[in-house]
Amino acid sequence: MISFSAVTKRYPGGQEALKGVSFALEAGEFAFIAGHSGAGKSTLLKLIPAIERPSSGAVLVNGQNVGALKRAALPYLRRNLGLVFQDQKLLYDRSVFDNVMLPLAFGDLSSREAGRRARAALEKVGLLPREKANPVQLSGGEQQRLAIARAVVNRPALLIADEPTANLDAASAASIMDIFASFNQVGVTVLVSTHDEALIGRFARRVLRLAKGSMVE
Amino acid sequence: MNSWLRHHRQAIAAAFGKIAAQKAAAALNALVIGIALSLPAGGYALLGSLRAATAGASLEPQLSLFMRVDAKRADAEALGARLKADARLRETRFVSREQALKELQANEGLAEVVASLNRNPLPDAFVLRPRATDAASLEALARDLRGLPGVAQVQADSAWARRLGALAGTARLAIALLAALLAFGLVAITFNTIRLQILTQRAEIEISKLIGATDAFIRRPFFYLGALQGLAGGLVALAILWGSLSALNVGVAELAASYGSSFRLAFLAPGDALAIALFSAGLGWLGAYMSVSKYLLEIEPK
């Protein structure tokens, strides 16, 4: 599903965020990307939806070299990925329901079908009773669950989350990870970056460890 | 096709939503555009009214040849035959003194004056259209015609019409230049409005790109917003013009009545009014297109 081959990412100014990283993630896997702050976890995850492009090496998603994709092709790549961010990236002038509807607005679904899907996604993360609320009225954990609902509403085969539990208490973090696990159980490939070793320890999953831009195990 | 229509419907709804969210700013923008557009539109309407009022005037050079008042009809017929044979003349039209008096009587305000005359003071006349229209040829022809038997006076009476034509041409050019200048203004206003909208919605645009929105999807509401703003400005311009002409016509009607005329400043023809509204919407769209092309590419997810 995902394959990194000798991927290096160098930012303007010469800072090397990733150095020759190689790994493969099979469909249906659940893996953590672990490492301290500045290890290159976020950069690695940004290469998958082509938010960043590799300086050298190849990033393949479903056999497609995403680093070589033209700008016009990126939306179609991103629609097939579920992206969750540490800062959630929600629209705070829209309701919970409208935030989840956003990715469906680009597609071909009828309004009725899109609404049905959005409510199903909200139900999955336990936010359906709060569909009319504004995201600012939600707790940090609820906001992250809303971000997950938005990420999965298009039923992606791959879910990528960058430090989704960084700002949450232990109980909320565990609840978020349980949601990821539940999606993985129905076949969704999940890749989560975190620096929380205790959280990684609670889940017996594959761990890709980064240190100073290199894969260490 | 259904989803394409749905996307456009959503974009139009989003554009109306943006206008509704900033009613005061949108109204002021429409007013500024409307005032700017009403100037050339008003000039155009004014020219249209003047053109209609002077529609009967010929802009081609012509000569009026007046015979002596005591000339006999036989003299006029002989002169007519001679004029018809003159190769320098393209057209010759005889206006008898009786016909001239009838035409004078038909003029508003002159019927009473004509009725008070004891006898017809008008001479037989010829209206002549020469082949050559340059001033030297016309002058030479007039000089020759003055020497013909029974001729009292020859006058080149197209000069005023030509001057009016030249004046109207200059006014049309000035209006076109003003319209072009203000069209740039409209594009600039829309460009800036859309730029501000893009900056306000920076986060939304970034998130939309991140989760799979195409550039076309993101651009569309801004295009509709620009076009709607232009359209609103065009409609305001038409309203200002209609109101101004209605107000002016009160005074114009009084002035015209004192000359025995029913002249009024006319509003634009429906086709012209529609063209102004659509032109304004098009300029709004152009401003939005330029703004979106410049600023949307700069926003990329990080």
Short mmCIF file of C-alpha atoms in Angstrom, two decimals:
data_model
loop_
_atom_site.label_atom_id
_atom_site.label_comp_id
_atom_site.label_asym_id
_atom_site.label_seq_id
_atom_site.Cartn_x
_atom_site.Cartn_y
_atom_site.Cartn_z
CA MET A 1 0.00 0.00 0.00
CA ILE A 2 2.77 2.44 0.97
CA SER A 3 6.40 2.09 -0.01
CA PHE A 4 9.29 4.45 0.79
CA SER A 5 12.53 3.76 -1.13
CA ALA A 6 15.64 5.63 0.02
CA VAL A 7 13.61 8.79 0.59
CA THR A 8 15.49 11.93 1.51
CA LYS A 9 13.84 15.26 2.23
CA ARG A 10 15.96 18.36 2.33
CA TYR A 11 14.30 21.71 3.09
CA PRO A 12 15.48 24.98 1.57
CA GLY A 13 18.40 26.09 3.70
CA GLY A 14 19.91 22.61 3.71
CA GLN A 15 18.15 21.06 6.72
CA GLU A 16 17.81 17.33 6.07
CA ALA A 17 14.57 16.12 7.66
CA LEU A 18 14.70 12.58 6.27
CA LYS A 19 17.78 10.61 5.25
CA GLY A 20 17.39 7.59 2.99
CA VAL A 21 14.23 6.27 4.65
CA SER A 22 12.90 2.98 3.32
CA PHE A 23 9.96 0.90 4.51
CA ALA A 24 6.80 -0.71 3.21
CA LEU A 25 3.34 -0.83 4.75
CA GLU A 26 0.95 -3.53 3.58
CA ALA A 27 -2.79 -3.06 3.15
CA GLY A 28 -4.64 -3.64 6.42
CA GLU A 29 -1.61 -2.96 8.63
CA PHE A 30 -1.60 -0.67 11.68
CA ALA A 31 1.78 0.91 12.36
CA PHE A 32 3.18 3.63 14.58
CA ILE A 33 5.87 6.05 13.53
CA ALA A 34 7.72 6.79 16.75
CA GLY A 35 10.43 9.28 17.54
CA HIS A 36 11.25 12.40 19.45
CA SER A 37 10.21 15.84 18.36
CA GLY A 38 12.19 16.81 15.25
CA ALA A 39 12.88 13.18 14.29
CA GLY A 40 11.13 13.63 10.93
CA LYS A 41 7.74 11.99 11.69
CA SER A 42 5.61 14.86 10.35
CA THR A 43 7.78 15.25 7.26
CA LEU A 44 7.42 11.55 6.52
CA LEU A 45 3.64 11.70 6.82
CA LYS A 46 3.44 14.86 4.66
CA LEU A 47 5.18 13.01 1.82
CA ILE A 48 2.28 10.52 1.51
CA PRO A 49 -0.43 13.05 0.45
CA ALA A 50 2.30 15.01 -1.40
CA ILE A 51 2.05 18.03 0.90
CA GLU A 52 5.83 17.82 0.63
CA ARG A 53 7.81 16.23 -2.19
CA PRO A 54 10.89 14.05 -1.61
CA SER A 55 14.27 15.52 -2.55
CA SER A 56 15.34 12.06 -3.68
CA GLY A 57 13.96 8.53 -3.56
CA ALA A 58 10.41 7.40 -4.26
CA VAL A 59 7.17 7.40 -2.28
CA LEU A 60 4.63 4.96 -3.71
CA VAL A 61 0.98 4.88 -2.63
CA ASN A 62 -0.93 2.01 -4.20
CA GLY A 63 1.90 1.74 -6.74
CA GLN A 64 1.66 5.41 -7.70
CA ASN A 65 4.77 7.58 -7.33
CA VAL A 66 3.15 10.48 -5.51
CA GLY A 67 6.31 12.61 -5.60
CA ALA A 68 6.01 12.79 -9.38
CA LEU A 69 2.30 13.62 -9.49
CA LYS A 70 1.25 16.82 -11.22
CA ARG A 71 -0.48 19.48 -9.14
CA ALA A 72 -3.84 18.81 -10.82
CA ALA A 73 -3.72 15.14 -9.79
CA LEU A 74 -3.17 15.82 -6.07
CA PRO A 75 -6.86 16.34 -5.10
CA TYR A 76 -7.73 12.89 -6.42
CA LEU A 77 -4.85 11.32 -4.43
CA ARG A 78 -5.89 13.13 -1.25
CA ARG A 79 -9.55 12.13 -1.56
CA ASN A 80 -8.48 8.52 -1.16
CA LEU A 81 -6.54 9.22 2.02
CA GLY A 82 -7.87 10.00 5.47
CA LEU A 83 -5.72 12.68 7.07
CA VAL A 84 -5.80 13.57 10.77
CA PHE A 85 -3.63 16.35 12.17
CA GLN A 86 -2.40 17.26 15.61
CA ASP A 87 -4.12 20.67 15.32
CA GLN A 88 -7.26 19.06 13.76
CA LYS A 89 -7.59 21.74 11.05
CA LEU A 90 -11.33 22.20 11.59
CA LEU A 91 -13.51 25.02 10.30
CA TYR A 92 -14.67 26.89 13.37
CA ASP A 93 -17.33 28.90 11.56
CA ARG A 94 -19.19 25.72 10.58
CA SER A 95 -21.13 23.16 12.56
CA VAL A 96 -19.79 19.72 13.43
CA PHE A 97 -22.00 18.25 10.71
CA ASP A 98 -20.81 20.75 8.07
CA ASN A 99 -17.17 20.00 8.88
CA VAL A 100 -17.76 16.33 8.14
CA MET A 101 -19.70 17.19 4.97
CA LEU A 102 -16.78 19.18 3.56
CA PRO A 103 -14.89 16.30 1.85
CA LEU A 104 -18.18 15.03 0.40
CA ALA A 105 -18.87 18.34 -1.29
CA PHE A 106 -16.15 17.64 -3.89
CA GLY A 107 -17.52 14.24 -4.85
CA ASP A 108 -20.41 12.91 -6.84
CA LEU A 109 -22.72 11.89 -4.00
CA SER A 110 -26.22 13.35 -3.81
CA SER A 111 -26.89 15.67 -0.87
CA ARG A 112 -29.05 13.01 0.79
CA GLU A 113 -26.40 10.29 0.47
CA ALA A 114 -23.67 12.68 1.62
CA GLY A 115 -25.73 13.62 4.68
CA ARG A 116 -26.31 9.94 5.48
CA ARG A 117 -22.59 9.23 5.24
CA ALA A 118 -21.64 12.22 7.37
CA ARG A 119 -24.03 11.12 10.13
CA ALA A 120 -22.71 7.55 9.95
CA ALA A 121 -19.15 8.88 10.38
CA LEU A 122 -20.22 11.06 13.32
CA GLU A 123 -21.99 8.10 14.91
CA LYS A 124 -18.83 6.01 14.57
CA VAL A 125 -16.84 8.53 16.61
CA GLY A 126 -19.69 9.18 19.06
CA LEU A 127 -20.45 12.74 17.99
CA LEU A 128 -23.82 12.37 16.30
CA PRO A 129 -25.69 13.96 19.22
CA ARG A 130 -23.48 17.04 18.78
CA GLU A 131 -23.84 17.42 15.01
CA LYS A 132 -25.30 20.92 15.30
CA ALA A 133 -22.67 22.17 17.75
CA ASN A 134 -19.80 24.40 16.76
CA PRO A 135 -16.35 22.80 17.02
CA VAL A 136 -15.30 25.41 19.60
CA GLN A 137 -17.93 23.96 21.94
CA LEU A 138 -16.20 20.58 21.83
CA SER A 139 -13.43 19.35 24.12
CA GLY A 140 -9.96 18.63 22.69
CA GLY A 141 -10.72 14.92 22.48
CA GLU A 142 -14.06 15.56 20.79
CA GLN A 143 -12.42 17.88 18.28
CA GLN A 144 -9.93 15.16 17.42
CA ARG A 145 -12.79 12.67 17.02
CA LEU A 146 -14.48 15.16 14.71
CA ALA A 147 -11.26 15.36 12.66
CA ILE A 148 -11.28 11.55 12.44
CA ALA A 149 -14.92 11.54 11.32
CA ARG A 150 -14.03 13.99 8.55
CA ALA A 151 -11.02 11.85 7.59
CA VAL A 152 -13.03 8.64 7.28
CA VAL A 153 -16.23 9.99 5.74
CA ASN A 154 -14.95 9.28 2.23
CA ARG A 155 -14.21 5.69 3.33
CA PRO A 156 -10.48 5.82 2.59
CA ALA A 157 -8.38 2.66 2.51
CA LEU A 158 -5.54 4.48 4.28
CA LEU A 159 -5.78 6.60 7.44
CA ILE A 160 -2.80 8.76 8.36
CA ALA A 161 -2.64 10.63 11.65
CA ASP A 162 0.10 13.01 12.74
CA GLU A 163 0.40 13.15 16.55
CA PRO A 164 -3.39 12.88 16.99
CA THR A 165 -3.13 12.50 20.76
CA ALA A 166 -0.40 15.05 21.47
CA ASN A 167 -2.64 17.56 23.21
CA LEU A 168 -5.00 15.11 24.89
CA ASP A 169 -5.18 13.62 28.37
CA ALA A 170 -4.50 9.88 28.71
CA ALA A 171 -8.16 8.85 28.67
CA SER A 172 -8.97 10.88 25.56
CA ALA A 173 -5.79 9.64 23.85
CA ALA A 174 -6.73 6.04 24.54
CA SER A 175 -10.23 6.64 23.21
CA ILE A 176 -8.80 8.11 19.99
CA MET A 177 -6.46 5.16 19.54
CA ASP A 178 -9.39 2.77 20.08
CA ILE A 179 -11.19 4.49 17.23
CA PHE A 180 -8.18 3.99 14.94
CA ALA A 181 -8.01 0.36 16.00
CA SER A 182 -11.69 -0.13 15.19
CA PHE A 183 -11.17 1.23 11.67
CA ASN A 184 -8.15 -1.04 11.25
CA GLN A 185 -10.29 -4.01 12.25
CA VAL A 186 -12.53 -3.42 9.24
CA GLY A 187 -9.55 -3.34 6.87
CA VAL A 188 -8.42 0.28 6.88
CA THR A 189 -4.62 0.67 6.82
CA VAL A 190 -3.57 2.99 9.65
CA LEU A 191 -0.32 4.89 10.10
CA VAL A 192 -0.05 7.02 13.25
CA SER A 193 2.87 9.12 14.35
CA THR A 194 3.43 9.70 18.06
CA HIS A 195 6.15 10.41 20.57
CA ASP A 196 4.10 8.82 23.37
CA GLU A 197 5.94 5.58 24.17
CA ALA A 198 3.38 4.64 26.82
CA LEU A 199 0.62 4.76 24.23
CA ILE A 200 2.69 2.67 21.78
CA GLY A 201 3.27 0.18 24.59
CA ARG A 202 -0.45 -0.30 25.14
CA PHE A 203 -0.97 -1.41 21.51
CA ALA A 204 0.97 -4.39 20.18
CA ARG A 205 1.53 -2.96 16.73
CA ARG A 206 4.39 -2.49 14.31
CA VAL A 207 6.63 0.46 15.19
CA LEU A 208 8.73 2.38 12.65
CA ARG A 209 11.20 4.36 14.70
CA LEU A 210 12.81 7.55 13.43
CA ALA A 211 15.79 9.37 14.93
CA LYS A 212 17.29 12.49 13.38
CA GLY A 213 15.67 11.72 10.03
CA SER A 214 16.80 8.11 9.78
CA MET A 215 14.88 4.90 10.32
CA VAL A 216 16.45 3.15 13.27
CA GLU A 217 14.42 -0.06 13.49
CA MET B 1 -23.92 16.16 -15.18
CA ASN B 2 -26.00 16.15 -11.99
CA SER B 3 -22.95 16.54 -9.76
CA TRP B 4 -21.58 19.27 -12.08
CA LEU B 5 -24.85 21.17 -11.72
CA ARG B 6 -24.89 20.50 -7.98
CA HIS B 7 -21.35 21.91 -7.64
CA HIS B 8 -22.38 25.07 -9.50
CA ARG B 9 -25.53 25.35 -7.39
CA GLN B 10 -23.42 25.02 -4.25
CA ALA B 11 -20.94 27.63 -5.56
CA ILE B 12 -23.76 30.11 -6.27
CA ALA B 13 -25.24 29.45 -2.83
CA ALA B 14 -21.79 29.96 -1.27
CA ALA B 15 -21.39 33.25 -3.17
CA PHE B 16 -24.80 34.47 -1.94
CA GLY B 17 -23.81 33.30 1.54
CA LYS B 18 -20.65 35.43 1.42
CA ILE B 19 -22.69 38.45 0.31
CA ALA B 20 -25.25 37.85 3.07
CA ALA B 21 -22.45 37.54 5.62
CA GLN B 22 -21.08 40.95 4.65
CA LYS B 23 -24.21 42.86 3.64
CA ALA B 24 -22.90 46.34 4.36
CA ALA B 25 -19.59 45.84 2.54
CA ALA B 26 -21.35 44.20 -0.41
CA ALA B 27 -23.88 47.05 -0.61
CA LEU B 28 -21.12 49.67 -0.53
CA ASN B 29 -19.18 47.85 -3.25
CA ALA B 30 -22.29 47.69 -5.43
CA LEU B 31 -22.92 51.39 -4.81
CA VAL B 32 -19.35 52.37 -5.76
CA ILE B 33 -19.51 50.27 -8.92
CA GLY B 34 -23.00 51.58 -9.68
CA ILE B 35 -21.98 55.23 -9.36
CA ALA B 36 -18.92 54.64 -11.54
CA LEU B 37 -20.91 52.85 -14.23
CA SER B 38 -23.79 55.30 -14.16
CA LEU B 39 -21.54 58.05 -15.59
CA PRO B 40 -20.82 56.44 -18.99
CA ALA B 41 -24.30 54.87 -19.03
CA GLY B 42 -25.79 58.34 -18.50
CA GLY B 43 -23.63 59.80 -21.26
CA TYR B 44 -24.73 57.02 -23.57
CA ALA B 45 -28.40 57.63 -22.76
CA LEU B 46 -27.96 61.38 -23.29
CA LEU B 47 -26.34 60.84 -26.68
CA GLY B 48 -29.16 58.47 -27.61
CA SER B 49 -31.72 61.14 -26.79
CA LEU B 50 -29.84 63.78 -28.82
CA ARG B 51 -29.44 61.39 -31.73
CA ALA B 52 -33.18 60.77 -31.73
CA ALA B 53 -33.88 64.51 -31.58
CA THR B 54 -31.62 65.24 -34.56
CA ALA B 55 -32.50 62.11 -36.52
CA GLY B 56 -33.96 64.16 -39.38
CA ALA B 57 -30.78 66.12 -39.96
CA SER B 58 -28.64 65.05 -42.88
CA LEU B 59 -24.92 64.88 -42.31
CA GLU B 60 -24.17 64.80 -46.04
CA PRO B 61 -23.13 68.09 -47.63
CA GLN B 62 -25.98 69.70 -49.47
CA LEU B 63 -26.71 73.05 -51.09
CA SER B 64 -29.92 75.02 -50.93
CA LEU B 65 -30.60 77.14 -53.99
CA PHE B 66 -33.27 79.86 -53.54
CA MET B 67 -34.79 81.58 -56.56
CA ARG B 68 -35.86 85.18 -56.64
CA VAL B 69 -39.33 85.68 -55.11
CA ASP B 70 -40.57 87.17 -58.37
CA ALA B 71 -39.29 84.26 -60.48
CA LYS B 72 -41.95 82.47 -62.54
CA ARG B 73 -42.61 78.72 -62.33
CA ALA B 74 -41.37 78.43 -65.94
CA ASP B 75 -38.03 79.91 -64.81
CA ALA B 76 -37.87 77.31 -62.07
CA GLU B 77 -38.60 74.48 -64.51
CA ALA B 78 -35.91 75.71 -66.89
CA LEU B 79 -33.42 75.97 -64.06
CA GLY B 80 -34.43 72.51 -62.85
CA ALA B 81 -33.70 71.01 -66.27
CA ARG B 82 -30.32 72.73 -66.31
CA LEU B 83 -29.44 71.50 -62.85
CA LYS B 84 -30.43 67.93 -63.72
CA ALA B 85 -28.04 68.04 -66.64
CA ASP B 86 -25.18 69.27 -64.45
CA ALA B 87 -22.76 66.35 -63.99
CA ARG B 88 -21.45 67.80 -60.72
CA LEU B 89 -24.82 67.18 -59.03
CA ARG B 90 -25.86 63.75 -57.78
CA GLU B 91 -29.41 64.64 -56.80
CA THR B 92 -31.74 67.53 -57.41
CA ARG B 93 -34.99 68.08 -55.51
CA PHE B 94 -37.39 70.92 -56.28
CA VAL B 95 -39.25 72.52 -53.32
CA SER B 96 -42.02 74.77 -54.53
CA ARG B 97 -42.83 77.91 -52.54
CA GLU B 98 -46.28 76.41 -51.71
CA GLN B 99 -44.69 73.21 -50.40
CA ALA B 100 -42.15 75.22 -48.37
CA LEU B 101 -44.97 77.21 -46.76
CA LYS B 102 -46.82 73.97 -45.88
CA GLU B 103 -43.68 72.55 -44.26
CA LEU B 104 -43.25 75.78 -42.31
CA GLN B 105 -46.87 75.59 -41.14
CA ALA B 106 -46.30 72.04 -39.96
CA ASN B 107 -43.55 73.21 -37.58
CA GLU B 108 -44.68 73.49 -33.99
CA GLY B 109 -45.17 77.06 -32.86
CA LEU B 110 -45.04 78.56 -36.37
CA ALA B 111 -48.56 77.79 -37.56
CA GLU B 112 -49.95 80.97 -36.05
CA VAL B 113 -47.13 83.09 -37.49
CA VAL B 114 -47.66 81.65 -40.99
CA ALA B 115 -51.44 82.14 -40.74
CA SER B 116 -50.92 85.81 -40.00
CA LEU B 117 -49.06 86.40 -43.29
CA ASN B 118 -50.90 88.17 -46.10
CA ARG B 119 -48.95 86.40 -48.83
CA ASN B 120 -46.41 83.61 -49.20
CA PRO B 121 -42.98 85.24 -48.75
CA LEU B 122 -41.05 82.07 -49.58
CA PRO B 123 -39.31 81.52 -52.95
CA ASP B 124 -39.13 78.34 -55.04
CA ALA B 125 -36.03 76.42 -54.10
CA PHE B 126 -33.85 73.43 -55.00
CA VAL B 127 -32.10 71.10 -52.57
CA LEU B 128 -28.96 69.83 -54.27
CA ARG B 129 -26.59 67.01 -53.38
CA PRO B 130 -23.19 67.44 -55.06
CA ARG B 131 -20.94 64.55 -56.07
CA ALA B 132 -17.78 66.16 -54.68
CA THR B 133 -17.99 66.92 -50.96
CA ASP B 134 -14.75 68.78 -50.29
CA ALA B 135 -15.00 72.43 -49.29
CA ALA B 136 -13.24 73.79 -52.41
CA SER B 137 -15.53 71.93 -54.85
CA LEU B 138 -18.60 72.97 -52.90
CA GLU B 139 -17.50 76.61 -52.92
CA ALA B 140 -16.78 76.53 -56.68
CA LEU B 141 -20.14 74.90 -57.39
CA ALA B 142 -22.00 77.43 -55.21
CA ARG B 143 -20.23 80.30 -57.01
CA ASP B 144 -21.28 78.94 -60.44
CA LEU B 145 -24.87 78.35 -59.31
CA ARG B 146 -25.16 81.93 -58.02
CA GLY B 147 -24.53 83.13 -61.59
CA LEU B 148 -27.48 81.22 -63.08
CA PRO B 149 -30.55 83.21 -64.17
CA GLY B 150 -33.29 83.67 -61.52
CA VAL B 151 -31.07 82.57 -58.61
CA ALA B 152 -31.21 84.79 -55.51
CA GLN B 153 -29.10 82.86 -53.05
CA VAL B 154 -27.10 79.61 -52.72
CA GLN B 155 -26.18 78.35 -49.28
CA ALA B 156 -24.29 75.32 -48.02
CA ASP B 157 -26.60 74.28 -45.18
CA SER B 158 -24.93 71.07 -44.02
CA ALA B 159 -22.20 72.75 -42.00
CA TRP B 160 -24.15 72.79 -38.72
CA ALA B 161 -25.14 69.15 -39.10
CA ARG B 162 -21.54 68.22 -39.79
CA ARG B 163 -20.43 70.14 -36.72
CA LEU B 164 -23.09 68.37 -34.66
CA GLY B 165 -21.96 65.04 -36.08
CA ALA B 166 -18.34 65.80 -35.20
CA LEU B 167 -19.39 66.89 -31.72
CA ALA B 168 -21.44 63.71 -31.24
CA GLY B 169 -18.48 61.63 -32.45
CA THR B 170 -16.18 63.33 -29.94
CA ALA B 171 -18.73 62.84 -27.17
CA ARG B 172 -19.08 59.16 -28.09
CA LEU B 173 -15.29 58.75 -27.95
CA ALA B 174 -15.13 60.53 -24.60
CA ILE B 175 -17.85 58.26 -23.22
CA ALA B 176 -16.07 55.18 -24.55
CA LEU B 177 -12.82 56.30 -22.90
CA LEU B 178 -14.65 57.04 -19.65
CA ALA B 179 -16.35 53.63 -19.81
CA ALA B 180 -13.01 51.89 -20.40
CA LEU B 181 -11.42 53.76 -17.51
CA LEU B 182 -14.26 52.97 -15.13
CA ALA B 183 -14.33 49.36 -16.33
CA PHE B 184 -10.73 49.09 -15.11
CA GLY B 185 -11.95 50.59 -11.84
CA LEU B 186 -14.66 47.94 -11.56
CA VAL B 187 -12.16 45.16 -12.23
CA ALA B 188 -9.83 46.64 -9.60
CA ILE B 189 -12.63 46.86 -7.00
CA THR B 190 -13.63 43.24 -7.61
CA PHE B 191 -9.99 42.14 -7.65
CA ASN B 192 -9.48 43.66 -4.22
CA THR B 193 -12.76 42.36 -2.77
CA ILE B 194 -11.95 38.83 -3.87
CA ARG B 195 -8.38 39.17 -2.58
CA LEU B 196 -9.75 40.07 0.84
CA GLN B 197 -12.21 37.17 0.68
CA ILE B 198 -9.40 34.77 -0.19
CA LEU B 199 -7.31 36.05 2.71
CA THR B 200 -10.29 35.75 5.07
CA GLN B 201 -10.89 32.18 3.94
CA ARG B 202 -7.25 31.19 3.85
CA ALA B 203 -7.70 28.46 6.47
CA GLU B 204 -10.76 27.03 4.72
CA ILE B 205 -8.99 27.00 1.36
CA GLU B 206 -5.94 25.31 2.86
CA ILE B 207 -8.07 22.64 4.55
CA SER B 208 -10.13 22.11 1.40
CA LYS B 209 -6.98 21.55 -0.65
CA LEU B 210 -5.70 19.19 2.00
CA ILE B 211 -8.75 16.96 1.85
CA GLY B 212 -9.11 16.81 -1.90
CA ALA B 213 -10.78 19.92 -3.30
CA THR B 214 -9.74 20.76 -6.86
CA ASP B 215 -8.66 24.29 -7.76
CA ALA B 216 -11.81 24.60 -9.90
CA PHE B 217 -14.01 23.73 -6.92
CA ILE B 218 -12.30 26.34 -4.75
CA ARG B 219 -12.29 29.01 -7.46
CA ARG B 220 -15.92 28.68 -8.48
CA PRO B 221 -17.62 30.52 -5.56
CA PHE B 222 -15.19 33.42 -5.98
CA PHE B 223 -16.03 33.70 -9.68
CA TYR B 224 -19.75 33.77 -8.87
CA LEU B 225 -19.11 36.29 -6.11
CA GLY B 226 -17.26 38.58 -8.54
CA ALA B 227 -19.95 38.24 -11.19
CA LEU B 228 -22.75 38.85 -8.66
CA GLN B 229 -20.97 41.91 -7.32
CA GLY B 230 -20.55 43.25 -10.86
CA LEU B 231 -24.20 42.48 -11.67
CA ALA B 232 -25.37 44.25 -8.52
CA GLY B 233 -23.21 47.24 -9.45
CA GLY B 234 -24.70 47.26 -12.96
CA LEU B 235 -28.25 47.18 -11.59
CA VAL B 236 -27.44 50.01 -9.18
CA ALA B 237 -26.03 52.00 -12.12
CA LEU B 238 -29.28 51.48 -14.07
CA ALA B 239 -31.33 52.51 -11.03
CA ILE B 240 -29.22 55.66 -10.57
CA LEU B 241 -29.60 56.47 -14.26
CA TRP B 242 -33.36 55.93 -14.23
CA GLY B 243 -33.77 58.08 -11.12
CA SER B 244 -31.53 60.84 -12.49
CA LEU B 245 -33.28 60.96 -15.88
CA SER B 246 -36.70 61.01 -14.21
CA ALA B 247 -35.61 63.95 -12.08
CA LEU B 248 -33.97 65.78 -14.99
CA ASN B 249 -36.98 65.24 -17.25
CA VAL B 250 -39.14 67.46 -15.03
CA GLY B 251 -36.97 70.46 -15.96
CA VAL B 252 -36.32 69.27 -19.53
CA ALA B 253 -40.07 68.93 -20.17
CA GLU B 254 -40.68 72.52 -19.08
CA LEU B 255 -37.80 73.82 -21.18
CA ALA B 256 -38.86 71.82 -24.25
CA ALA B 257 -42.49 72.94 -23.88
CA SER B 258 -41.36 76.57 -24.06
CA TYR B 259 -39.98 75.72 -27.56
CA GLY B 260 -43.17 73.87 -28.50
CA SER B 261 -41.37 70.52 -28.30
CA SER B 262 -42.16 67.33 -26.43
CA PHE B 263 -38.49 66.37 -26.13
CA ARG B 264 -37.56 64.13 -23.16
CA LEU B 265 -34.34 62.42 -22.08
CA ALA B 266 -34.98 58.76 -22.80
CA PHE B 267 -33.86 55.83 -20.62
CA LEU B 268 -31.77 53.14 -22.26
CA ALA B 269 -33.43 50.63 -24.57
CA PRO B 270 -34.07 47.27 -22.81
CA GLY B 271 -31.29 45.64 -24.86
CA ASP B 272 -28.79 48.35 -23.86
CA ALA B 273 -29.79 48.12 -20.19
CA LEU B 274 -29.38 44.35 -20.27
CA ALA B 275 -26.00 44.73 -22.00
CA ILE B 276 -24.80 47.09 -19.25
CA ALA B 277 -25.86 44.69 -16.50
CA LEU B 278 -24.21 41.73 -18.25
CA PHE B 279 -21.08 43.74 -19.10
CA SER B 280 -20.79 44.72 -15.46
CA ALA B 281 -21.22 41.10 -14.34
CA GLY B 282 -18.55 40.08 -16.88
CA LEU B 283 -16.12 42.66 -15.54
CA GLY B 284 -16.79 41.42 -12.00
CA TRP B 285 -16.02 37.90 -13.13
CA LEU B 286 -12.82 39.12 -14.80
CA GLY B 287 -11.68 40.88 -11.61
CA ALA B 288 -12.39 37.72 -9.63
CA TYR B 289 -10.55 35.58 -12.18
CA MET B 290 -7.46 37.79 -12.00
CA SER B 291 -7.50 37.87 -8.20
CA VAL B 292 -8.06 34.13 -7.81
CA SER B 293 -5.36 33.33 -10.39
CA LYS B 294 -2.88 35.43 -8.46
CA TYR B 295 -3.67 34.56 -4.83
CA LEU B 296 -5.14 31.06 -4.81
CA LEU B 297 -1.97 29.45 -6.12
CA GLU B 298 -0.06 30.98 -3.21
CA ILE B 299 -2.14 29.05 -0.68
CA GLU B 300 -0.88 25.52 -0.24
CA PRO B 301 -1.39 23.18 2.70
CA LYS B 302 1.56 22.92 5.07
#
